[in-house]
Short mmCIF file of C-alpha atoms and ligand atoms in Angstrom, two decimals:
data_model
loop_
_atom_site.label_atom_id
_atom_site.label_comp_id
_atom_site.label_asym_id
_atom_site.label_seq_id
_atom_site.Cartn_x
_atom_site.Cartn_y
_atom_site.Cartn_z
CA UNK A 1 109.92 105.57 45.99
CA UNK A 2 111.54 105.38 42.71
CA UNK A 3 113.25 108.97 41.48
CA UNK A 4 113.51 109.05 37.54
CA UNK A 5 115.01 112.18 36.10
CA UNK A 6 114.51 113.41 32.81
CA UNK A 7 115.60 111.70 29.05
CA UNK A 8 119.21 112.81 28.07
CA UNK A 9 120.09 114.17 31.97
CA UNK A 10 123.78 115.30 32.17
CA UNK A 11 125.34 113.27 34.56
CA UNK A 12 128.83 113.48 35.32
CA UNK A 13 131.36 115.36 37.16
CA UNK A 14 133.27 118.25 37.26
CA UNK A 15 136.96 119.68 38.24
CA UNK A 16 139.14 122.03 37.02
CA UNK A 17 142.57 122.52 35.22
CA UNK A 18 144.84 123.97 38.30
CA UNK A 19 142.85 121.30 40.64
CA UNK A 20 143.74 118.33 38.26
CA UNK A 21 145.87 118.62 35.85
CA UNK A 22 149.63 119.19 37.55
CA UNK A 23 152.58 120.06 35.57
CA UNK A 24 151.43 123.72 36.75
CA UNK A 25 155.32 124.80 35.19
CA UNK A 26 155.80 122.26 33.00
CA UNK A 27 154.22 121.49 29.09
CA UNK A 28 154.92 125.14 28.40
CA UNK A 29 152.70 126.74 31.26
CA UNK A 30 153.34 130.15 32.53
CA UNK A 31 152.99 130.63 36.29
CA UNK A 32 148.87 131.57 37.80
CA UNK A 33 148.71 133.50 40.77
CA UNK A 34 148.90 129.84 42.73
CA UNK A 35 152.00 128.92 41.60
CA UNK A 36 153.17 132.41 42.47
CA UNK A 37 151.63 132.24 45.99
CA UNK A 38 152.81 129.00 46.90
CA UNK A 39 156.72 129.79 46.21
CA UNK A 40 156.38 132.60 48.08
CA UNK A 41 154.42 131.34 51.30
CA UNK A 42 154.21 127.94 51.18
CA UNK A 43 152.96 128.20 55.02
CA UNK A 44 149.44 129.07 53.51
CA UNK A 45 148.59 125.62 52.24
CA UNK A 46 147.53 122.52 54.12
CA UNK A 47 150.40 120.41 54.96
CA UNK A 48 152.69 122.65 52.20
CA UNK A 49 151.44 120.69 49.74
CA UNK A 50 151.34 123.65 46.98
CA UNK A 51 149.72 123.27 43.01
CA UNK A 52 152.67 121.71 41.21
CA UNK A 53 151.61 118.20 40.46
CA UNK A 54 148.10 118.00 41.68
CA UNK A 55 146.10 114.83 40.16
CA UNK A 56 148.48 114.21 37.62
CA UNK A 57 145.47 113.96 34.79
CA UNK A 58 148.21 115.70 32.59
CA UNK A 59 149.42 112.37 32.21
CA UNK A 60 146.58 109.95 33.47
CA UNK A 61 143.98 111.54 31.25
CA UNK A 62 142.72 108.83 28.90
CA UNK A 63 142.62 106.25 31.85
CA UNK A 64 140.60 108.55 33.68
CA UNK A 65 137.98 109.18 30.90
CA UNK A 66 137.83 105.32 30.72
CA UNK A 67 136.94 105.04 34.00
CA UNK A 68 134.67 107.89 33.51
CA UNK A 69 133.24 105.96 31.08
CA UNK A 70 132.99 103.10 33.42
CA UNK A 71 130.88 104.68 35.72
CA UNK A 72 128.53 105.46 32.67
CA UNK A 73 129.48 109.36 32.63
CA UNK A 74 127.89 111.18 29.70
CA UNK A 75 129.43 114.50 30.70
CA UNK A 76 131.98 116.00 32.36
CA UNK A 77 133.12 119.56 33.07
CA UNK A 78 136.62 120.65 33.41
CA UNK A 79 138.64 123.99 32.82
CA UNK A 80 141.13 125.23 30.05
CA UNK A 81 144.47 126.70 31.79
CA UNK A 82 144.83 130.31 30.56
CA UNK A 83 148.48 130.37 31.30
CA UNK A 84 148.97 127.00 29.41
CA UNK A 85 146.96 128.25 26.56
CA UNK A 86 148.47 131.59 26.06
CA UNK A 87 151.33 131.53 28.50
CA UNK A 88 152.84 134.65 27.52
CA UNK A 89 149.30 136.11 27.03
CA UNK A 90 149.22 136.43 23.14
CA UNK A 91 151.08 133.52 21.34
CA UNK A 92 149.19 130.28 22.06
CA UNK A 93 151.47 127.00 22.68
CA UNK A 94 151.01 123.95 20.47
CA UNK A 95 151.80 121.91 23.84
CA UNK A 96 148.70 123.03 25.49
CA UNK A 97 146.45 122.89 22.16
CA UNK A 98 147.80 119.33 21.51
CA UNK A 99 146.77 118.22 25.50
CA UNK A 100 143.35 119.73 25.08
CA UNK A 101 142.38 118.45 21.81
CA UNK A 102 143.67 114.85 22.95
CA UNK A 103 141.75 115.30 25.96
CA UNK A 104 138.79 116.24 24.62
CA UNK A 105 138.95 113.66 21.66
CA UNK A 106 139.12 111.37 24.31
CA UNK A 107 136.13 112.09 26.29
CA UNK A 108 134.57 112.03 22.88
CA UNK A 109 135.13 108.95 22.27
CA UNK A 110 133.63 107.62 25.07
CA UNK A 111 130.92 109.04 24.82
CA UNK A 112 131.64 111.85 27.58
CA UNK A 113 130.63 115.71 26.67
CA UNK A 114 133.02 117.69 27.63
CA UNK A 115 131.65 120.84 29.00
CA UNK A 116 134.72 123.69 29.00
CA UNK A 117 135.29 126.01 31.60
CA UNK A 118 137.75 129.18 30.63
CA UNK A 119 138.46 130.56 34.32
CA UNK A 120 138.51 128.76 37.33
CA UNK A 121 140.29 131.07 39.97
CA UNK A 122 143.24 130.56 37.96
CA UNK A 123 144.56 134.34 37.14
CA UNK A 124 147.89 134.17 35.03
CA UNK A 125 150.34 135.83 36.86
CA UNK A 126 151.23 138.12 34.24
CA UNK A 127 147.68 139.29 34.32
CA UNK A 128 148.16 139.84 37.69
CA UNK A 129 151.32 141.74 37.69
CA UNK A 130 149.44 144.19 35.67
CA UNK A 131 146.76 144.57 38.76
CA UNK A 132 144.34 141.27 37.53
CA UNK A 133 140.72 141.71 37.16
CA UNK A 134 141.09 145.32 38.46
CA UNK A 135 142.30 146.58 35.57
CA UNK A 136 139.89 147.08 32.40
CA UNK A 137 143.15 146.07 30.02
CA UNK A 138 143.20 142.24 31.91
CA UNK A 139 139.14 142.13 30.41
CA UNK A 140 140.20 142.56 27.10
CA UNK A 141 142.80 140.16 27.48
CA UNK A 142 140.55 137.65 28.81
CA UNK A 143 138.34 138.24 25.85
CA UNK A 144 140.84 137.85 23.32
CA UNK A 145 141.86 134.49 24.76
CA UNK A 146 138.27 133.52 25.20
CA UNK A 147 138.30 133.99 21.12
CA UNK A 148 141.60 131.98 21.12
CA UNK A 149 139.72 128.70 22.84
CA UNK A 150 136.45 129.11 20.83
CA UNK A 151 138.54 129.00 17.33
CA UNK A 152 140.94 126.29 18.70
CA UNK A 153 138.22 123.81 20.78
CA UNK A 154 134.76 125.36 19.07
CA UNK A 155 133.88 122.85 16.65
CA UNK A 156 134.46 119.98 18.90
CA UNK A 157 133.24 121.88 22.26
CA UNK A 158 129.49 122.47 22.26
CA UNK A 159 129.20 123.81 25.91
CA UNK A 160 131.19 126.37 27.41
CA UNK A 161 131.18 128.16 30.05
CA UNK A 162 132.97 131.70 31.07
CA UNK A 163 134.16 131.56 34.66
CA UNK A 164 133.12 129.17 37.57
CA UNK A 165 132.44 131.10 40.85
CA UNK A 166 133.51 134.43 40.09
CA UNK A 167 132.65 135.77 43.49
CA UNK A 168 135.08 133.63 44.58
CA UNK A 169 138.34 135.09 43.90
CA UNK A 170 136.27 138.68 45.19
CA UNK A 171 135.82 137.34 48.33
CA UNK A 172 138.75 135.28 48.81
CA UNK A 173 141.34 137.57 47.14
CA UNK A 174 139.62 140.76 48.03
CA UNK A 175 137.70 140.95 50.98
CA UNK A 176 138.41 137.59 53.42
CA UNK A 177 142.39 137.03 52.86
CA UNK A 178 141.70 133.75 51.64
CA UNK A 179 143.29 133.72 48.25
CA UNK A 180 146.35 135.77 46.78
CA UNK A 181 146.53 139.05 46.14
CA UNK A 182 145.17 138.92 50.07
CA UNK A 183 143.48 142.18 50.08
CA UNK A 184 140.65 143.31 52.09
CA UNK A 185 139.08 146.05 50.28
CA UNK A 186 135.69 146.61 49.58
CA UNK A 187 135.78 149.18 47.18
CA UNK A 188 138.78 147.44 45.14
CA UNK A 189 136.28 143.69 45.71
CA UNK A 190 133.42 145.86 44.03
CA UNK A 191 135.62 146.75 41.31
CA UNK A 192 137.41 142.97 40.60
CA UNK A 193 133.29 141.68 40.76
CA UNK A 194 132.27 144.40 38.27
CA UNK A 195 135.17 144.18 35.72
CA UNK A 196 134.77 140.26 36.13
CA UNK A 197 131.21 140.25 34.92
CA UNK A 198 132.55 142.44 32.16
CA UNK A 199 134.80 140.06 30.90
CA UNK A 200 132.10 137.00 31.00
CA UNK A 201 129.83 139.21 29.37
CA UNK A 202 132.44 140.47 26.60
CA UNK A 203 133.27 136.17 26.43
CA UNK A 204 129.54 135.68 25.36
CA UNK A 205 130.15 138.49 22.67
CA UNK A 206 132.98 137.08 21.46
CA UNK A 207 131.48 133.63 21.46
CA UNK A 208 128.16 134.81 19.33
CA UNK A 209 130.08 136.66 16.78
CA UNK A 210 131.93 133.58 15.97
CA UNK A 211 128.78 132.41 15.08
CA UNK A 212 129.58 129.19 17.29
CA UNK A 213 126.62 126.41 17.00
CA UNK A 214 126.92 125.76 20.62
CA UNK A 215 125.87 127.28 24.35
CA UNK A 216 127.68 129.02 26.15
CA UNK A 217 126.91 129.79 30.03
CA UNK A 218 128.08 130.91 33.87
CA UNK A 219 128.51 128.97 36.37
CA UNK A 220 127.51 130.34 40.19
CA UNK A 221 127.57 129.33 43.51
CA UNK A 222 124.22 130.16 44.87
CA UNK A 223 124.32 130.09 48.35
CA UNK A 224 120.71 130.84 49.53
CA UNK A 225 120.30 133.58 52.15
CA UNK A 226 118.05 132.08 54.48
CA UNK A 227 116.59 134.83 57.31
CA UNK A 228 116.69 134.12 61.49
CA UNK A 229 112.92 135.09 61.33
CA UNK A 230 109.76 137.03 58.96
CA UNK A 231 110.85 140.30 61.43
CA UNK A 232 111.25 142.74 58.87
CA UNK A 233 115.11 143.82 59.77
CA UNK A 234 116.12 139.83 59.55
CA UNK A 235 115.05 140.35 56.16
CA UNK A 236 116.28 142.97 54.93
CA UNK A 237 119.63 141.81 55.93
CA UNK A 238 119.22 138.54 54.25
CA UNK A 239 118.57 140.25 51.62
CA UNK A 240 121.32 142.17 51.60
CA UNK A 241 123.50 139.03 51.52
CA UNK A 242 121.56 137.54 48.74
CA UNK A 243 122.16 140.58 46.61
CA UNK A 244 126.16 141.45 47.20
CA UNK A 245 126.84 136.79 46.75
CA UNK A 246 124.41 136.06 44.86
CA UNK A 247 122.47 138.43 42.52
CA UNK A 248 125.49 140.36 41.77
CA UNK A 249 126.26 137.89 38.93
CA UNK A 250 123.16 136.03 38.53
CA UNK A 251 121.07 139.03 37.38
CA UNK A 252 123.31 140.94 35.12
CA UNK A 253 124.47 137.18 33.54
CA UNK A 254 120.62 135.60 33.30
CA UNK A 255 118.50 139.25 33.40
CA UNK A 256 121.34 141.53 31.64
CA UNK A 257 121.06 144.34 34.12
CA UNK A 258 122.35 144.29 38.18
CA UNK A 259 119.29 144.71 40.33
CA UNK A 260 118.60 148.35 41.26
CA UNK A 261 118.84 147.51 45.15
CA UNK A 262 122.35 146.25 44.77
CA UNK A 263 122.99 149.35 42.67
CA UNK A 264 121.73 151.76 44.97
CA UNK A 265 123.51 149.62 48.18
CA UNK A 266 126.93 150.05 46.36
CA UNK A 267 125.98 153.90 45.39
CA UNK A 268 125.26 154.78 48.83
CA UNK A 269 128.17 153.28 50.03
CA UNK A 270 130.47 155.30 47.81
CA UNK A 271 131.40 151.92 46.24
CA UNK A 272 130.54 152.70 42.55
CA UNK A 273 133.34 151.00 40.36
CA UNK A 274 134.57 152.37 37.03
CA UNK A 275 132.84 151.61 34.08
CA UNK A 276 131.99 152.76 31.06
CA UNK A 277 128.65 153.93 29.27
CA UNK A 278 128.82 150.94 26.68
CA UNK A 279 128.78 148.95 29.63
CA UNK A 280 125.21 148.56 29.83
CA UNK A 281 124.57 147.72 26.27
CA UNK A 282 127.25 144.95 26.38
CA UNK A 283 125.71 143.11 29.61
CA UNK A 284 122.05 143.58 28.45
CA UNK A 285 122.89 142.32 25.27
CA UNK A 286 125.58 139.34 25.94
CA UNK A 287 122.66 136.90 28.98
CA UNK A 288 123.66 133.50 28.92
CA UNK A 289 121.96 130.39 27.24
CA UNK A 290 122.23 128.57 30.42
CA UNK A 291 123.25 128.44 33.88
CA UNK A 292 125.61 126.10 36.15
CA UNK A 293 124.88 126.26 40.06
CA UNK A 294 127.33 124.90 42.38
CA UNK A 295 125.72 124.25 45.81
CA UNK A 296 127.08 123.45 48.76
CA UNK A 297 125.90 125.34 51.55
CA UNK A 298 122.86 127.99 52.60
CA UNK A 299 123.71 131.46 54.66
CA UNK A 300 121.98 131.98 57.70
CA UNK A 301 121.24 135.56 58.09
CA UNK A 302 119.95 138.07 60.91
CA UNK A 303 120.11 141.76 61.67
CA UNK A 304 123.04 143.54 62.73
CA UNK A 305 122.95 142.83 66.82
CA UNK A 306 124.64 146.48 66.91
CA UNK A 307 124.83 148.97 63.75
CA UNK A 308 128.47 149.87 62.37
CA UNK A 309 130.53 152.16 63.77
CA UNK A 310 131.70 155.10 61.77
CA UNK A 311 134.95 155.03 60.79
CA UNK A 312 134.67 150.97 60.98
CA UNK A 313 136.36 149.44 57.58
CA UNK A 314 133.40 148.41 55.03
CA UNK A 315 132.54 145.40 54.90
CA UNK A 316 129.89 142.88 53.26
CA UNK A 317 129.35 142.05 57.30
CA UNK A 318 128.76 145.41 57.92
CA UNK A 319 125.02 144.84 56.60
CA UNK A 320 124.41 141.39 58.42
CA UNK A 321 125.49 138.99 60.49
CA UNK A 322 125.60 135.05 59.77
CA UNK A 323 124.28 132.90 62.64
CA UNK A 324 124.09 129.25 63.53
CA UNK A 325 121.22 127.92 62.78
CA UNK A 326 119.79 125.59 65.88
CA UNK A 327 118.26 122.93 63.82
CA UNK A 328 121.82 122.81 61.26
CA UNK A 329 123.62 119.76 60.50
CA UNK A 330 126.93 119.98 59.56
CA UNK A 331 129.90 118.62 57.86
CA UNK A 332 132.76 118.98 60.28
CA UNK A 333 135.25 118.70 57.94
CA UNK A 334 134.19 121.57 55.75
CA UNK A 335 132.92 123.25 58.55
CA UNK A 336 129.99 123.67 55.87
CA UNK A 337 126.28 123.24 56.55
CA UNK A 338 124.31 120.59 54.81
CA UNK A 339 121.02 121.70 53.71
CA UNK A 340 120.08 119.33 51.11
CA UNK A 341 116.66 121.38 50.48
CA UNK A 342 118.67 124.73 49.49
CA UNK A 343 118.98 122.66 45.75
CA UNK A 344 115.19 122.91 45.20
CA UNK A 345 114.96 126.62 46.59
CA UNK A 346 117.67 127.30 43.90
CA UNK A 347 114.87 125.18 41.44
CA UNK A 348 112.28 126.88 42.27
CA UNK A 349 114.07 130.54 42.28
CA UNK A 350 115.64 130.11 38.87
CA UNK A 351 112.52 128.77 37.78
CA UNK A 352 110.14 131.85 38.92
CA UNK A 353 112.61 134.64 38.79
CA UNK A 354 114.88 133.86 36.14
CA UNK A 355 112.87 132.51 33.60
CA UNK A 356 112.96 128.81 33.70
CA UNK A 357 116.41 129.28 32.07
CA UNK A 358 118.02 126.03 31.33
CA UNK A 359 120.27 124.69 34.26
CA UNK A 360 122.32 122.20 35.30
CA UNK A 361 123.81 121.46 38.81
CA UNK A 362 127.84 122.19 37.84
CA UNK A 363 128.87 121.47 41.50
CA UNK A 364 127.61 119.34 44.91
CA UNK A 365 129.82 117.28 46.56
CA UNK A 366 131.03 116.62 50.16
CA UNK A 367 134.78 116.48 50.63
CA UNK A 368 135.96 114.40 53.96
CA UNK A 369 139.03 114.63 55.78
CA UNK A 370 141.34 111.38 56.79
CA UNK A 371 139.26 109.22 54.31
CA UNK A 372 141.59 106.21 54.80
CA UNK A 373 139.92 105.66 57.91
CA UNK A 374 137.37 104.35 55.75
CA UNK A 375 139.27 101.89 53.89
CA UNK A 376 138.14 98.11 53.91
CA UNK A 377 140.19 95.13 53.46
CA UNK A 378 139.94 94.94 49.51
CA UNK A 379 141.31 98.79 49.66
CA UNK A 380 137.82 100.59 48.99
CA UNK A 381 136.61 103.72 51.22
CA UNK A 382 133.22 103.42 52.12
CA UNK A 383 132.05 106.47 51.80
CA UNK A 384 128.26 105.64 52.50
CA UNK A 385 127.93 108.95 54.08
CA UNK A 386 128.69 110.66 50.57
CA UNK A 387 126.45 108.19 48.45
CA UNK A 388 123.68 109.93 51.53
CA UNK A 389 124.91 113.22 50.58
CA UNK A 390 124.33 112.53 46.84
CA UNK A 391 121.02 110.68 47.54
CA UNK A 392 119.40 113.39 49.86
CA UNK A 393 120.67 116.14 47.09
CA UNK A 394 119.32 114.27 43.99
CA UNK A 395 115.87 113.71 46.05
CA UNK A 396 115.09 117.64 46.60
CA UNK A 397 116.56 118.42 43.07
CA UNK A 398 114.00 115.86 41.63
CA UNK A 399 111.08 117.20 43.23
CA UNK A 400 112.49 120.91 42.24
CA UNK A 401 112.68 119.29 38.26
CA UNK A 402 109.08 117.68 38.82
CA UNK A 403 107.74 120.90 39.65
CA UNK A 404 108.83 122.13 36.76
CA UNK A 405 112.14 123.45 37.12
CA UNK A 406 114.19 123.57 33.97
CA UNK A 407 117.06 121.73 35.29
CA UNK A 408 119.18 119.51 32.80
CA UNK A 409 121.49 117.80 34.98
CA UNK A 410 123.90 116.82 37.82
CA UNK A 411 127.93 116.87 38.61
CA UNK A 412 129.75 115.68 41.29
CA UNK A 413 132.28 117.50 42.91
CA UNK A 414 134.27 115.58 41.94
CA UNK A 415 135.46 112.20 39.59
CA UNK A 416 139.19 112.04 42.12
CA UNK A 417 140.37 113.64 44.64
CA UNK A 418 141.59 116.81 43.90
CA UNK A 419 143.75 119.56 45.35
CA UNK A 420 141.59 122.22 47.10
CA UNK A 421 143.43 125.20 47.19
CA UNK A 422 144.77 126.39 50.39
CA UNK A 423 143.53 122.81 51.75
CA UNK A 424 145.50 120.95 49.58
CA UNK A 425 144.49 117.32 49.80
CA UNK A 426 142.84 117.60 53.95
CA UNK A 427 139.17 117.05 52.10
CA UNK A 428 138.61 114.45 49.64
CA UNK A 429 136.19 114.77 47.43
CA UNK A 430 136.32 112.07 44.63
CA UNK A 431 134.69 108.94 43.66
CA UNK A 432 137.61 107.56 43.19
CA UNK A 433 140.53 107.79 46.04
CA UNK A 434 144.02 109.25 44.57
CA UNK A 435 147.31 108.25 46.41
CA UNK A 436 149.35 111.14 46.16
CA UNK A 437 152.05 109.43 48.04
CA UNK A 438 151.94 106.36 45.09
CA UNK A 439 152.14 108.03 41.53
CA UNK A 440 148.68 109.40 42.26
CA UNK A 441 147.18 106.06 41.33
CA UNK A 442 143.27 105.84 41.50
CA UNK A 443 140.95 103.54 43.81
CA UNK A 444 137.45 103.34 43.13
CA UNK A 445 135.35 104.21 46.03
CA UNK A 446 132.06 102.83 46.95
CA UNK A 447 130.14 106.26 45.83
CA UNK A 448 131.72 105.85 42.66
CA UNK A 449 130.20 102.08 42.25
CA UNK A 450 127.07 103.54 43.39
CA UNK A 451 126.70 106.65 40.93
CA UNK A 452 127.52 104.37 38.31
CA UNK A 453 124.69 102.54 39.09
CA UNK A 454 122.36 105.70 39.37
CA UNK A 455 123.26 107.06 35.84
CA UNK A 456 122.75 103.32 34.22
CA UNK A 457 119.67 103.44 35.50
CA UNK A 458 118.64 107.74 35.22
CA UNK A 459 118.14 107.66 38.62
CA UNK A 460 117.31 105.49 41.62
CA UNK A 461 115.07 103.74 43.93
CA UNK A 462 114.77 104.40 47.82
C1 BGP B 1 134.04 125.22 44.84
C2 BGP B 1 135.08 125.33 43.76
C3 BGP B 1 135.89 124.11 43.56
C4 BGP B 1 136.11 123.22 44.75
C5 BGP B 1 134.89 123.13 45.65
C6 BGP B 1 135.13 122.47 46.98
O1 BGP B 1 133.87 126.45 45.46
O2 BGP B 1 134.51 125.68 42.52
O3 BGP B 1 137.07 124.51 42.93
O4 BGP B 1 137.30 123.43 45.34
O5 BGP B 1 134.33 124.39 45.90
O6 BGP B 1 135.56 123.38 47.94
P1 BGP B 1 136.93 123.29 48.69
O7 BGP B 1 137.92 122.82 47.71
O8 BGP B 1 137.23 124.68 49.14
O9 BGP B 1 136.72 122.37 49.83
#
């Protein structure tokens, strides 16, 4: 069967400044929260290997937008550094505008859209110091250097987006120990989630009354919530789960207003964050043009096997439990499910409950641990089981578009190997292989041959 996808698809990739870039304290960059982190507990991260030089595309930039280019790319999504653009948060640094604009020149010129990103888990640690996205002043400050990149980048930039995953850094720096500040808080995650979709929706504002002739956007990780069984308390939980990961920043960013189930949930809970009455003007009024979903994994949800105890700390697990699903198949590595038919559930969602809004998929990708095992005598991985990954993906995402679903393209997580956070370099992701032991230099792998191939041809036969 032969799968075509639309005229003009985006295809491409994306990544993100702290992932990519290195020189995290060099150029004229301030210090994020990672930097921070990492010189104070190096122990956290894979192997020690902390965010200082990551893929070196600081310095490798233009070759890697040729090979971009190479592989037929005609998009690619990456992130603007706050604390390299504004590294003492007001006074921007000619370093960091001259990088960027070369950058995106580049990509340009070869015919690559650049699609910018202005947060990417990447809190400055100034911001931080003065208590990050739980205080209302950080929003504002976000804002104003969300102005700062439109005037600098907007006439060159057609596609922005505000933040990528914002649950993320709720969950992983506020509820699961996962990311600095390592709190677990409900209350205080409700608060970082709520003043976060503030500060998106206050970037949109800013972004419309510069009167800028492009789009600007979100991008989520939708994580479907897929119930044990129809039993009505399976549900409900489910439910539950789709509302506090996923809803909480889909509705108010696509809809304008937070879905009156999560409101009364957090209300009932004695989890109500601060906010103010203009609030609910300046959400309902600031929606995104489009959307970005990354997707990796589903949730498997069922009912609480025992009800809370009082007293017990509140948690989003206080309302469900996760469960293995018999039938799963998973990747090992990630210790993530695959679930290739969660992308056209997400297609089919956004097209009947969100309004067909335009949407792209901003991340999929499989990253695999000890890839050199992989490695063939000319020096390639063979990473047939990602070009599978991709394939099975692209399959239920064309069906989802063919059914009408108002989907406008595809990235890969990612172009190279990047560094994953606490897991460092353990997963590899990339099309291409980077040595980080030999000046970070780039091997193509057979996935990237292959999805060169795909994008020549706007799709593929199988
Ligand atoms: C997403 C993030 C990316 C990237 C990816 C892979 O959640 O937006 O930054 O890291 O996941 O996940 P990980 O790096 O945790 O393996």
């Amino acid at each position: 069967m032969k799968y075509d996808f639309p005229k003009g698809f985006y295809w491409g990739a994306a990544a993100s400044a702290p992932q990519t870039e290195g020189m995290s304290l060099e150029g004229g960059k301030a210090a994020t929260i990672w930097d921070y982190w990492y010189k104070t507990q190096p122990e956290r991260f894979f192997q020690g290997v902390g965010p200082k030089n990551t893929s070196d595309f600081y310095i490798q930039y233009k070759e890697d937008i040729e090979n971009m280019k190479k592989l037929n790319f005609n998009s690619y999504r990456t992130s603007i550094s706050w604390a390299r653009l504004l590294p003492d948060g007001k006074n921007v640094n000619d370093e960091a505008v001259e990088f960027y604009n070369n950058m995106i020149d580049e990509m340009i010129r070869n015919g690559v859209k650049p699609i910018m990103n202005l947060f990417h888990f990447d809190m400055p640690l100034i911001m931080q110091e003065k208590g990050g996205w739980e205080n209302r002043q950080v929003v504002e400050e976000f804002a104003s250097y969300a102005k700062t990149a439109f005037k600098l980048f907007g006439d060159k930039v057609k596609m922005w987006t505000t933040f990528n995953e914002p649950i993320v850094p709720v969950e992983a720096g506020y509820l699961y120990n996962q990311h600095y500040p390592c709190v677990v808080d409900m209350k205080r995650a409700v608060q970082v989630a709520y003043n976060t979709m503030i500060a998106s929706a206050k970037a949109v504002k800013e972004f419309k009354e510069d009167n800028n002739q492009g789009k600007i956007g979100i991008i989520l990780n939708l994580t479907p919530s897929y119930a044990r069984s129809e039993d009505k308390e399976d549900l409900k939980a489910a439910n539950i789960a789709d509302l506090l990961f996923n809803r909480s920043f889909l509705d108010p960013s696509v809809k304008g207003e937070y879905p009156e189930e999560l409101v009364a949930l957090i209300r009932e809970n004695n989890l109500i964050p601060e906010y103010r009455e203009a609030d609910k003007e300046l959400i309902r009024d600031n929606t995104v043009d489009f959307l970005g979903v990354n997707y990796y994994q589903p949730r498997r949800i069922k009912a609480k096997n025992e009800p809370c105890k009082a007293g017990e700390t509140l948690m989003p697990e206080s309302f469900f439990d996760t469960y293995e699903w018999p039938e799963r198949r998973m990747n090992p590595y990630r210790g993530w499910e695959i679930y290739e038919k969660g992308i056209y559930d997400i297609a089919i969602n956004v097209r009947d409950n969100y309004g067909n809004i335009p949407w792209f998929i901003s991340e999929n990708g499989m990253g695999v641990q000890d890839e050199e095992r992989f490695i063939d005598e000319t020096g390639m991985v063979k990473d047939d089981y990602r070009i599978d990954f991709i394939k099975e993906h692209l399959k239920w995402l064309h069906k989802g578009i063919q059914e009408g679903s108002n989907c406008f393209g595809y990235h890969l997580w990612t172009f190279m190997d990047n560094w994953s956070w606490c897991n460092a370099y353990k997963n590899r992701y990339g099309l291409f292989r980077v040595d980080i032991n030999s000046n970070y230099k780039r091997t193509i792998k057979k996935s990237g041959l292959w999805y060169g191939n795909v994008i020549k041809n706007n799709g593929f036969e199988d």
